[in-house]
PDB file of C-alpha atoms in Angstrom:
ATOM      1  CA  MET A 175      91.729-215.785-118.036  1.00 75.00           C
ATOM      2  CA  LEU A 176      92.892-218.857-116.144  1.00 85.00           C
ATOM      3  CA  PRO A 177      91.509-222.185-117.444  1.00 87.00           C
ATOM      4  CA  LEU A 178      90.250-224.515-114.734  1.00 90.00           C
ATOM      5  CA  LYS A 179      88.631-227.420-116.590  1.00 90.00           C
ATOM      6  CA  ASP A 180      86.838-228.369-119.767  1.00 91.00           C
ATOM      7  CA  THR A 181      83.390-229.882-120.235  1.00 90.00           C
ATOM      8  CA  ILE A 182      84.474-233.047-122.075  1.00 90.00           C
ATOM      9  CA  PRO A 183      85.145-236.028-119.766  1.00 87.00           C
ATOM     10  CA  SER A 184      87.826-238.496-120.783  1.00 86.00           C
ATOM     11  CA  ARG A 185      86.579-242.016-121.509  1.00 89.00           C
ATOM     12  CA  SER A 186      89.864-243.731-120.629  1.00 90.00           C
ATOM     13  CA  PHE A 187      92.658-243.283-118.111  1.00 93.00           C
ATOM     14  CA  PRO A 188      95.255-240.909-119.678  1.00 95.00           C
ATOM     15  CA  ILE A 189      98.350-242.799-118.596  1.00 97.00           C
ATOM     16  CA  VAL A 190     100.736-240.986-120.958  1.00 97.00           C
ATOM     17  CA  ASN A 191      99.406-237.565-120.021  1.00 97.00           C
ATOM     18  CA  TRP A 192      99.876-238.337-116.340  1.00 97.00           C
ATOM     19  CA  ALA A 193     103.364-239.669-117.060  1.00 98.00           C
ATOM     20  CA  LEU A 194     104.264-236.437-118.873  1.00 98.00           C
ATOM     21  CA  LEU A 195     102.922-234.379-115.984  1.00 97.00           C
ATOM     22  CA  ALA A 196     104.909-236.436-113.478  1.00 97.00           C
ATOM     23  CA  ALA A 197     108.120-236.274-115.517  1.00 97.00           C
ATOM     24  CA  ASN A 198     107.966-232.488-115.787  1.00 97.00           C
ATOM     25  CA  VAL A 199     107.239-232.033-112.090  1.00 97.00           C
ATOM     26  CA  VAL A 200     109.972-234.452-110.961  1.00 96.00           C
ATOM     27  CA  VAL A 201     112.601-232.815-113.187  1.00 95.00           C
ATOM     28  CA  PHE A 202     111.650-229.385-111.890  1.00 95.00           C
ATOM     29  CA  LEU A 203     111.779-230.466-108.245  1.00 94.00           C
ATOM     30  CA  LEU A 204     115.207-231.973-108.789  1.00 91.00           C
ATOM     31  CA  MET A 205     116.408-228.732-110.341  1.00 90.00           C
ATOM     32  CA  VAL A 206     115.075-226.378-107.660  1.00 88.00           C
ATOM     33  CA  GLY A 207     116.517-228.586-104.955  1.00 81.00           C
ATOM     34  CA  ASP A 208     120.120-228.113-106.085  1.00 82.00           C
ATOM     35  CA  ASN A 209     121.443-224.892-107.662  1.00 85.00           C
ATOM     36  CA  ARG A 210     124.566-226.563-108.990  1.00 88.00           C
ATOM     37  CA  LEU A 211     122.504-229.291-110.624  1.00 88.00           C
ATOM     38  CA  THR A 212     120.240-226.646-112.145  1.00 90.00           C
ATOM     39  CA  GLU A 213     123.169-224.778-113.661  1.00 91.00           C
ATOM     40  CA  ALA A 214     124.681-227.985-115.004  1.00 92.00           C
ATOM     41  CA  TRP A 215     121.427-229.177-116.563  1.00 92.00           C
ATOM     42  CA  ILE A 216     120.646-225.798-118.113  1.00 93.00           C
ATOM     43  CA  ALA A 217     124.140-225.651-119.609  1.00 93.00           C
ATOM     44  CA  ALA A 218     124.018-229.175-121.022  1.00 94.00           C
ATOM     45  CA  LEU A 219     120.352-229.969-121.664  1.00 95.00           C
ATOM     46  CA  ALA A 220     118.612-226.690-122.574  1.00 96.00           C
ATOM     47  CA  LEU A 221     118.204-225.768-126.240  1.00 96.00           C
ATOM     48  CA  VAL A 222     120.524-222.918-127.232  1.00 96.00           C
ATOM     49  CA  PRO A 223     119.764-221.816-130.828  1.00 95.00           C
ATOM     50  CA  ALA A 224     123.214-220.439-131.682  1.00 95.00           C
ATOM     51  CA  ARG A 225     124.974-223.455-130.224  1.00 96.00           C
ATOM     52  CA  PHE A 226     122.575-225.866-131.921  1.00 96.00           C
ATOM     53  CA  LEU A 227     123.061-224.312-135.372  1.00 96.00           C
ATOM     54  CA  ALA A 228     126.824-224.292-134.926  1.00 95.00           C
ATOM     55  CA  ASN A 229     126.806-228.101-134.915  1.00 92.00           C
ATOM     56  CA  PRO A 230     123.292-229.442-135.636  1.00 91.00           C
ATOM     57  CA  THR A 231     124.473-233.020-136.232  1.00 92.00           C
ATOM     58  CA  ASP A 232     126.115-233.314-132.818  1.00 94.00           C
ATOM     59  CA  PRO A 233     124.113-235.877-130.769  1.00 95.00           C
ATOM     60  CA  ALA A 234     124.645-233.757-127.664  1.00 94.00           C
ATOM     61  CA  GLU A 235     122.885-230.869-129.388  1.00 96.00           C
ATOM     62  CA  LEU A 236     120.141-232.945-130.989  1.00 96.00           C
ATOM     63  CA  ILE A 237     119.125-234.408-127.651  1.00 97.00           C
ATOM     64  CA  THR A 238     118.540-230.912-126.230  1.00 97.00           C
ATOM     65  CA  ILE A 239     115.459-230.665-128.479  1.00 97.00           C
ATOM     66  CA  PHE A 240     113.895-233.355-126.304  1.00 97.00           C
ATOM     67  CA  THR A 241     115.450-232.701-122.890  1.00 96.00           C
ATOM     68  CA  SER A 242     114.497-229.023-122.981  1.00 96.00           C
ATOM     69  CA  MET A 243     110.818-230.047-123.201  1.00 96.00           C
ATOM     70  CA  PHE A 244     110.944-231.378-119.635  1.00 96.00           C
ATOM     71  CA  MET A 245     112.645-228.405-117.992  1.00 95.00           C
ATOM     72  CA  HIS A 246     111.051-225.205-116.702  1.00 94.00           C
ATOM     73  CA  GLY A 247     112.334-221.836-115.619  1.00 88.00           C
ATOM     74  CA  GLY A 248     110.178-221.248-112.555  1.00 90.00           C
ATOM     75  CA  TRP A 249     107.145-222.235-110.530  1.00 93.00           C
ATOM     76  CA  PHE A 250     104.668-220.201-112.572  1.00 92.00           C
ATOM     77  CA  HIS A 251     106.166-221.500-115.828  1.00 92.00           C
ATOM     78  CA  LEU A 252     105.680-225.057-114.605  1.00 95.00           C
ATOM     79  CA  PHE A 253     102.220-224.462-113.128  1.00 95.00           C
ATOM     80  CA  SER A 254     100.744-222.783-116.206  1.00 94.00           C
ATOM     81  CA  ASN A 255     102.041-225.449-118.568  1.00 96.00           C
ATOM     82  CA  MET A 256     101.026-228.397-116.413  1.00 96.00           C
ATOM     83  CA  LEU A 257      97.575-226.963-115.749  1.00 96.00           C
ATOM     84  CA  ALA A 258      96.886-226.669-119.478  1.00 95.00           C
ATOM     85  CA  LEU A 259      98.318-230.141-120.132  1.00 97.00           C
ATOM     86  CA  TYR A 260      96.104-231.566-117.368  1.00 96.00           C
ATOM     87  CA  ILE A 261      92.968-229.905-118.741  1.00 96.00           C
ATOM     88  CA  PHE A 262      93.395-230.595-122.450  1.00 97.00           C
ATOM     89  CA  GLY A 263      95.839-233.496-122.748  1.00 96.00           C
ATOM     90  CA  ASP A 264      93.624-236.273-121.403  1.00 96.00           C
ATOM     91  CA  ASN A 265      90.980-235.725-124.078  1.00 96.00           C
ATOM     92  CA  VAL A 266      93.528-235.636-126.882  1.00 97.00           C
ATOM     93  CA  GLU A 267      95.118-238.850-125.615  1.00 97.00           C
ATOM     94  CA  ASP A 268      91.660-240.414-125.433  1.00 95.00           C
ATOM     95  CA  ARG A 269      91.017-239.557-129.060  1.00 95.00           C
ATOM     96  CA  MET A 270      94.468-240.630-130.318  1.00 96.00           C
ATOM     97  CA  GLY A 271      95.353-243.543-128.063  1.00 95.00           C
ATOM     98  CA  SER A 272      98.306-243.486-125.685  1.00 95.00           C
ATOM     99  CA  GLN A 273     101.135-244.478-128.038  1.00 96.00           C
ATOM    100  CA  ARG A 274     100.058-242.137-130.810  1.00 97.00           C
ATOM    101  CA  TYR A 275      99.570-239.328-128.327  1.00 98.00           C
ATOM    102  CA  PHE A 276     103.102-239.689-126.965  1.00 98.00           C
ATOM    103  CA  LEU A 277     104.612-239.619-130.459  1.00 98.00           C
ATOM    104  CA  PHE A 278     102.407-236.669-131.409  1.00 98.00           C
ATOM    105  CA  TYR A 279     103.497-234.761-128.293  1.00 98.00           C
ATOM    106  CA  LEU A 280     107.178-235.280-129.063  1.00 98.00           C
ATOM    107  CA  LEU A 281     106.816-234.340-132.738  1.00 98.00           C
ATOM    108  CA  CYS A 282     105.043-231.120-131.860  1.00 98.00           C
ATOM    109  CA  GLY A 283     107.811-230.351-129.395  1.00 97.00           C
ATOM    110  CA  VAL A 284     110.443-230.965-132.064  1.00 97.00           C
ATOM    111  CA  ALA A 285     108.617-228.717-134.532  1.00 97.00           C
ATOM    112  CA  ALA A 286     108.300-225.999-131.898  1.00 97.00           C
ATOM    113  CA  ALA A 287     112.008-226.165-131.095  1.00 96.00           C
ATOM    114  CA  LEU A 288     113.065-225.975-134.741  1.00 96.00           C
ATOM    115  CA  VAL A 289     110.774-223.022-135.453  1.00 96.00           C
ATOM    116  CA  HIS A 290     112.174-221.237-132.402  1.00 95.00           C
ATOM    117  CA  VAL A 291     115.716-221.861-133.618  1.00 95.00           C
ATOM    118  CA  MET A 292     114.807-220.655-137.118  1.00 94.00           C
ATOM    119  CA  PHE A 293     113.503-217.328-135.797  1.00 91.00           C
ATOM    120  CA  ASN A 294     116.324-216.903-133.264  1.00 91.00           C
ATOM    121  CA  PRO A 295     119.413-218.300-135.032  1.00 92.00           C
ATOM    122  CA  THR A 296     121.971-216.188-133.166  1.00 90.00           C
ATOM    123  CA  SER A 297     120.429-216.354-129.696  1.00 90.00           C
ATOM    124  CA  PRO A 298     122.776-217.643-126.972  1.00 92.00           C
ATOM    125  CA  ILE A 299     119.913-217.852-124.468  1.00 91.00           C
ATOM    126  CA  PRO A 300     118.935-221.336-123.200  1.00 93.00           C
ATOM    127  CA  THR A 301     115.349-222.299-124.001  1.00 93.00           C
ATOM    128  CA  VAL A 302     113.322-224.626-121.791  1.00 95.00           C
ATOM    129  CA  GLY A 303     109.688-225.582-121.336  1.00 94.00           C
ATOM    130  CA  ALA A 304     106.928-227.921-122.441  1.00 95.00           C
ATOM    131  CA  SER A 305     104.875-225.130-124.010  1.00 94.00           C
ATOM    132  CA  GLY A 306     105.914-225.951-127.577  1.00 95.00           C
ATOM    133  CA  ALA A 307     104.672-229.529-127.337  1.00 97.00           C
ATOM    134  CA  LEU A 308     101.691-228.344-125.296  1.00 97.00           C
ATOM    135  CA  SER A 309     100.747-225.926-128.076  1.00 97.00           C
ATOM    136  CA  GLY A 310     100.382-228.906-130.394  1.00 97.00           C
ATOM    137  CA  VAL A 311      98.083-230.556-127.852  1.00 98.00           C
ATOM    138  CA  LEU A 312      95.944-227.403-127.757  1.00 97.00           C
ATOM    139  CA  ALA A 313      95.683-227.435-131.544  1.00 97.00           C
ATOM    140  CA  ALA A 314      94.586-231.083-131.526  1.00 97.00           C
ATOM    141  CA  TYR A 315      91.980-230.315-128.862  1.00 97.00           C
ATOM    142  CA  LEU A 316      90.650-227.490-131.001  1.00 96.00           C
ATOM    143  CA  LEU A 317      90.252-229.820-133.977  1.00 96.00           C
ATOM    144  CA  PHE A 318      88.799-232.760-132.051  1.00 96.00           C
ATOM    145  CA  PHE A 319      86.506-230.896-129.654  1.00 95.00           C
ATOM    146  CA  PRO A 320      85.446-227.625-131.292  1.00 92.00           C
ATOM    147  CA  HIS A 321      82.123-227.606-129.430  1.00 91.00           C
ATOM    148  CA  SER A 322      83.656-228.065-125.986  1.00 94.00           C
ATOM    149  CA  ARG A 323      83.643-225.280-123.441  1.00 94.00           C
ATOM    150  CA  VAL A 324      86.423-224.179-121.115  1.00 93.00           C
ATOM    151  CA  ILE A 325      85.579-223.082-117.581  1.00 91.00           C
ATOM    152  CA  THR A 326      87.849-220.133-116.851  1.00 90.00           C
ATOM    153  CA  LEU A 327      88.557-217.933-113.869  1.00 86.00           C
ATOM    154  CA  VAL A 328      88.172-214.267-114.769  1.00 81.00           C
ATOM    155  CA  PRO A 329      89.047-211.614-112.167  1.00 76.00           C
ATOM    156  CA  ILE A 330      86.564-208.717-112.445  1.00 74.00           C
ATOM    157  CA  PHE A 331      87.085-205.830-110.023  1.00 70.00           C
ATOM    158  CA  PHE A 332      89.250-208.139-107.897  1.00 71.00           C
ATOM    159  CA  LEU A 333      86.414-210.681-107.635  1.00 72.00           C
ATOM    160  CA  PRO A 334      86.820-214.164-109.185  1.00 74.00           C
ATOM    161  CA  TRP A 335      84.171-215.093-111.755  1.00 79.00           C
ATOM    162  CA  LEU A 336      83.755-218.506-113.334  1.00 86.00           C
ATOM    163  CA  VAL A 337      82.877-218.218-117.009  1.00 88.00           C
ATOM    164  CA  GLU A 338      82.290-220.928-119.611  1.00 89.00           C
ATOM    165  CA  VAL A 339      84.079-219.972-122.820  1.00 91.00           C
ATOM    166  CA  PRO A 340      83.718-221.945-126.072  1.00 93.00           C
ATOM    167  CA  ALA A 341      86.939-223.832-126.762  1.00 93.00           C
ATOM    168  CA  VAL A 342      87.072-222.336-130.258  1.00 94.00           C
ATOM    169  CA  VAL A 343      87.043-218.841-128.774  1.00 93.00           C
ATOM    170  CA  TYR A 344      89.473-219.566-125.934  1.00 92.00           C
ATOM    171  CA  LEU A 345      92.068-221.412-128.017  1.00 94.00           C
ATOM    172  CA  GLY A 346      91.575-219.166-131.040  1.00 93.00           C
ATOM    173  CA  LEU A 347      92.275-216.058-128.978  1.00 92.00           C
ATOM    174  CA  TRP A 348      95.223-217.798-127.340  1.00 93.00           C
ATOM    175  CA  PHE A 349      96.822-218.547-130.715  1.00 94.00           C
ATOM    176  CA  LEU A 350      96.163-215.050-132.051  1.00 94.00           C
ATOM    177  CA  SER A 351      97.865-213.592-128.985  1.00 91.00           C
ATOM    178  CA  GLN A 352     100.911-215.820-129.573  1.00 91.00           C
ATOM    179  CA  LEU A 353     101.043-214.811-133.225  1.00 92.00           C
ATOM    180  CA  ALA A 354     100.721-211.117-132.426  1.00 90.00           C
ATOM    181  CA  ASN A 355     103.481-211.296-129.825  1.00 85.00           C
ATOM    182  CA  GLY A 356     105.678-213.318-132.164  1.00 85.00           C
ATOM    183  CA  LEU A 357     105.338-210.755-134.953  1.00 84.00           C
ATOM    184  CA  PHE A 358     105.907-207.927-132.494  1.00 81.00           C
ATOM    185  CA  SER A 359     109.082-209.578-131.216  1.00 75.00           C
ATOM    186  CA  ILE A 360     110.443-209.583-134.775  1.00 75.00           C
ATOM    187  CA  MET A 361     109.536-205.967-135.466  1.00 72.00           C
ATOM    188  CA  VAL A 362     111.204-204.632-132.330  1.00 66.00           C
ATOM    189  CA  ASN A 363     113.935-207.289-132.312  1.00 61.00           C
ATOM    190  CA  VAL A 364     113.377-208.360-128.710  1.00 54.00           C
ATOM    191  CA  GLN A 365     113.670-212.098-129.283  1.00 52.00           C
ATOM    192  CA  ALA A 366     117.407-211.915-128.655  1.00 48.00           C
ATOM    193  CA  MET A 367     116.732-210.504-125.179  1.00 47.00           C
ATOM    194  CA  GLY A 368     115.035-213.618-123.892  1.00 54.00           C
ATOM    195  CA  GLY A 369     111.588-214.033-122.373  1.00 70.00           C
ATOM    196  CA  VAL A 370     108.710-216.024-123.831  1.00 82.00           C
ATOM    197  CA  ALA A 371     109.503-218.237-126.834  1.00 88.00           C
ATOM    198  CA  TRP A 372     106.521-217.033-128.872  1.00 89.00           C
ATOM    199  CA  TRP A 373     107.603-218.753-132.075  1.00 92.00           C
ATOM    200  CA  ALA A 374     107.950-222.082-130.309  1.00 94.00           C
ATOM    201  CA  HIS A 375     104.291-221.760-129.335  1.00 96.00           C
ATOM    202  CA  ILE A 376     103.308-220.831-132.880  1.00 95.00           C
ATOM    203  CA  GLY A 377     105.373-223.641-134.402  1.00 96.00           C
ATOM    204  CA  GLY A 378     103.975-226.237-132.013  1.00 97.00           C
ATOM    205  CA  PHE A 379     100.392-225.119-132.629  1.00 97.00           C
ATOM    206  CA  VAL A 380     100.712-225.174-136.420  1.00 97.00           C
ATOM    207  CA  ALA A 381     102.400-228.586-136.235  1.00 97.00           C
ATOM    208  CA  GLY A 382      99.509-229.816-134.108  1.00 97.00           C
ATOM    209  CA  LEU A 383      96.960-228.594-136.650  1.00 97.00           C
ATOM    210  CA  ILE A 384      98.799-230.431-139.426  1.00 97.00           C
ATOM    211  CA  LEU A 385      99.592-233.658-137.576  1.00 97.00           C
ATOM    212  CA  ALA A 386      96.493-234.205-135.436  1.00 97.00           C
ATOM    213  CA  PRO A 387      94.227-235.566-138.222  1.00 96.00           C
ATOM    214  CA  PHE A 388      96.833-238.249-139.013  1.00 96.00           C
ATOM    215  CA  PHE A 389      97.092-239.317-135.368  1.00 95.00           C
ATOM    216  CA  ARG A 390      93.379-239.502-134.713  1.00 93.00           C
ATOM    217  CA  GLN A 391      92.416-243.037-133.735  1.00 86.00           C
ATOM    218  CA  ARG A 392      89.877-244.602-135.998  1.00 75.00           C
ATOM    219  CA  ARG A 393      86.808-245.918-134.251  1.00 63.00           C
ATOM    220  CA  HIS A 394      85.615-249.333-135.365  1.00 49.00           C
ATOM    221  CA  TRP A 395      81.910-249.823-135.049  1.00 45.00           C
ATOM    222  CA  ARG A 396      80.437-253.297-134.995  1.00 46.00           C
ATOM    223  CA  ARG A 397      77.220-253.849-136.833  1.00 44.00           C
ATOM    224  CA  TYR A 398      74.645-256.135-135.372  1.00 42.00           C
ATOM    225  CA  TYR A 399      71.924-257.593-137.523  1.00 39.00           C
ATOM    226  CA  VAL A 400      68.641-258.975-136.234  1.00 43.00           C
ATOM    227  CA  ASP A 401      67.072-261.730-138.291  1.00 42.00           C
ATOM    228  CA  GLU A 402      63.471-261.074-139.064  1.00 43.00           C
ATOM    229  CA  TYR A 403      61.008-263.937-138.738  1.00 38.00           C
ATOM    230  CA  TYR A 404      58.567-264.433-141.514  1.00 38.00           C
ATOM    231  CA  PRO A 405      55.738-266.848-140.737  1.00 44.00           C
ATOM    232  CA  TRP A 406      55.288-267.990-144.318  1.00 45.00           C
TER     233      TRP A 406
END
């Protein structure tokens, strides 16, 4: 199922979400435009679990937790992440406020990276992608908008069908699939071979569930009183 849009309109312009989208796209375009630059950035700025754990206090390694969030391994990797961020991120930013949303996004990305490192401590494979931070955004959306619906594209017998799926169902099934794949990767020991960073997704989502209530912007309602007129 490919998500196309949700049914909750944003009430404010999501400036941070658009900035995150732009940053990811610009970094990717710079990388695909120069192979030597791509190799240099992957070597220096991607998160490598084994290298990170060898010297976790090294500033050059610590910064890879953040820089790796803005790098992607291919067009489909970029497209799928940015599509989900476009659909769900604006509403979460609207509910949190721009500054809180940016901090929340980064914290979820950090949590995702650390969980990935914890489950792959000896992996020499560079890890890139915004999906860890994005997973936290999905978790926040699930908490804030449980009654929303997601319009998805479902291919049935090679024909595209548009189906409205409850957000609880769509995001719940998404997380269960990540968890199942993460557990499977441990059982068959395939995490060292590379591929999808399942545990980064799981870590980011769980972090989002925990952090989102603390980042939710409180709404202040003004009370207006009308004086009643008594003729006596």
